[in-house]
């Protein structure tokens, strides 16, 4: 028989229910009141663990504090020392890490309001989603890395220096790379490139850097790549050509002689040491890159024959990203140091060991070596392990200590970039139970057949076990103004998890759990896995939608400054987010927005796929003229001047409306304060609603209304 279309709450049954005429039916055990009302029963709200879950379970809403949220979302673990929850319940940025003073903390919500509020009320009028870049954090990360190595070198009596390079593949943004070169100039900090465009980028930026900064040229190479690397040396840049394949040495020898340039050559060693995690797939003897020891010996022989063995000065290796422990690091560095010392013995003019990338960050706050999302060491412990391993081998072989270089990209840029996006609506993933009065229940059951009564008994028992009817805590779907494929591609592609946290309302107890669903027409466009193993995230109720009594609901994705922008595509033709660059200042809000750029418009992303927005608009404009002409004729117009002018006005308004869409961002326009938001984006304006749009469609913005963006 069909399932009963109701849910039964024994809590509302009359006291004599068991002795009523329905007494022949087994009295069901009491169901929780929330089962009838549809309210979720109290459950641990932790995104990570039972211990953190007890925070929400043990603290009622009236006693909830920002510190409880910091513990719940583990902000003090993965976010330290750059992120915290302030007394207002908002995520705050500590731009100088541990050295940040109280008055220097930046309220992230205030940045979002400044950026998204209309220009008419002092905002910048930018549309979300939004990337907030924090150069002060970037500087602190770079200085912390340098300090860690300098401390290890000093305390261990190491007799050479450390000078790192930033692999631009992690984030090729112009201002990010320029900031790194500027901040690192005093440390001789350089850049690493893996392709011809990256090499051009690095060459240009290092013209303003330290003349001693290394320009490490990695990646597979053809004659053009090698020629460009040698031209960099002609420009007095300290370029090093790192051999990835044995045959590349023949090209280097040939082209350098033609150009009359003495190259500096390195080789990437393919070590036996292997990183077993996801990020170690390119390490070990079967890795994608590098030369075996036999191949390196053949390279030495070829250089010796060409009288260029003195050009061989650098040994490079890479164990893999997110090295989980210093034990694995020590093994790999020690193995490479043995090869380095052997090259010195063979007569190569060795100067530098480049330990590659691998310095990991703690995405989930667990400080564990057993997870791809975490590492079991600090910056200081990492640097100490490297210095100790190389010093030990070199001292035993009586070899001069080499300059230490690392390609730490993820560890430098991850913290400085925050992705902010809005939740625009929320829905419950199951239908709410239907409430029924005691009399209604009695009337229903009295009319049941014997078989139906048996089914009723089974169903109430099942309901008590949270089966079939759905008494379990309903997980809500929060629809967010975002494309996961564009802004968090590593989540979709490799299952990489990032901390995601509401950036405000953290002085309130989260009352629901939710998953995140993006704007794309793709079932993979959702986030239902979170740090710590959770399949849903503690969230706050959305009252009145995205612009109700509580206003917009903002979430932030943290530690995503490496790779995400470079890897993002244009699935469903959603382009990248708007971007702002924010520095700490002594102003009333402790920050200043120094650069801002709106996200790509619909026209911009269409061009990426070889469409021509200008021609597309002309096609639609002609169609509008044709349509308006037919509409005018069908309405029986007599062709007088007034009708003609009216038709032309309609046509012009329709064409203007179409033009606006080419200039607007593909994302939903969710006004921050339910008022007009107008921004200049390549000459286009965005408006929140049709009424505001109609009010200006006939007028062009004057000079005072234009706003020039500095590109970030």
XYZ file of C-alpha atoms in Angstrom, residues 112 128 255 263 436 486 570 601 664:
9
model
C 34.109 43.628 1.631
C 31.525 39.737 -5.965
C 73.473 27.805 -28.973
C 75.942 29.838 -19.692
C -0.698 16.651 12.606
C 36.902 28.898 -12.087
C 35.760 29.422 -17.919
C 32.878 40.790 -18.268
C 28.553 43.037 -17.063
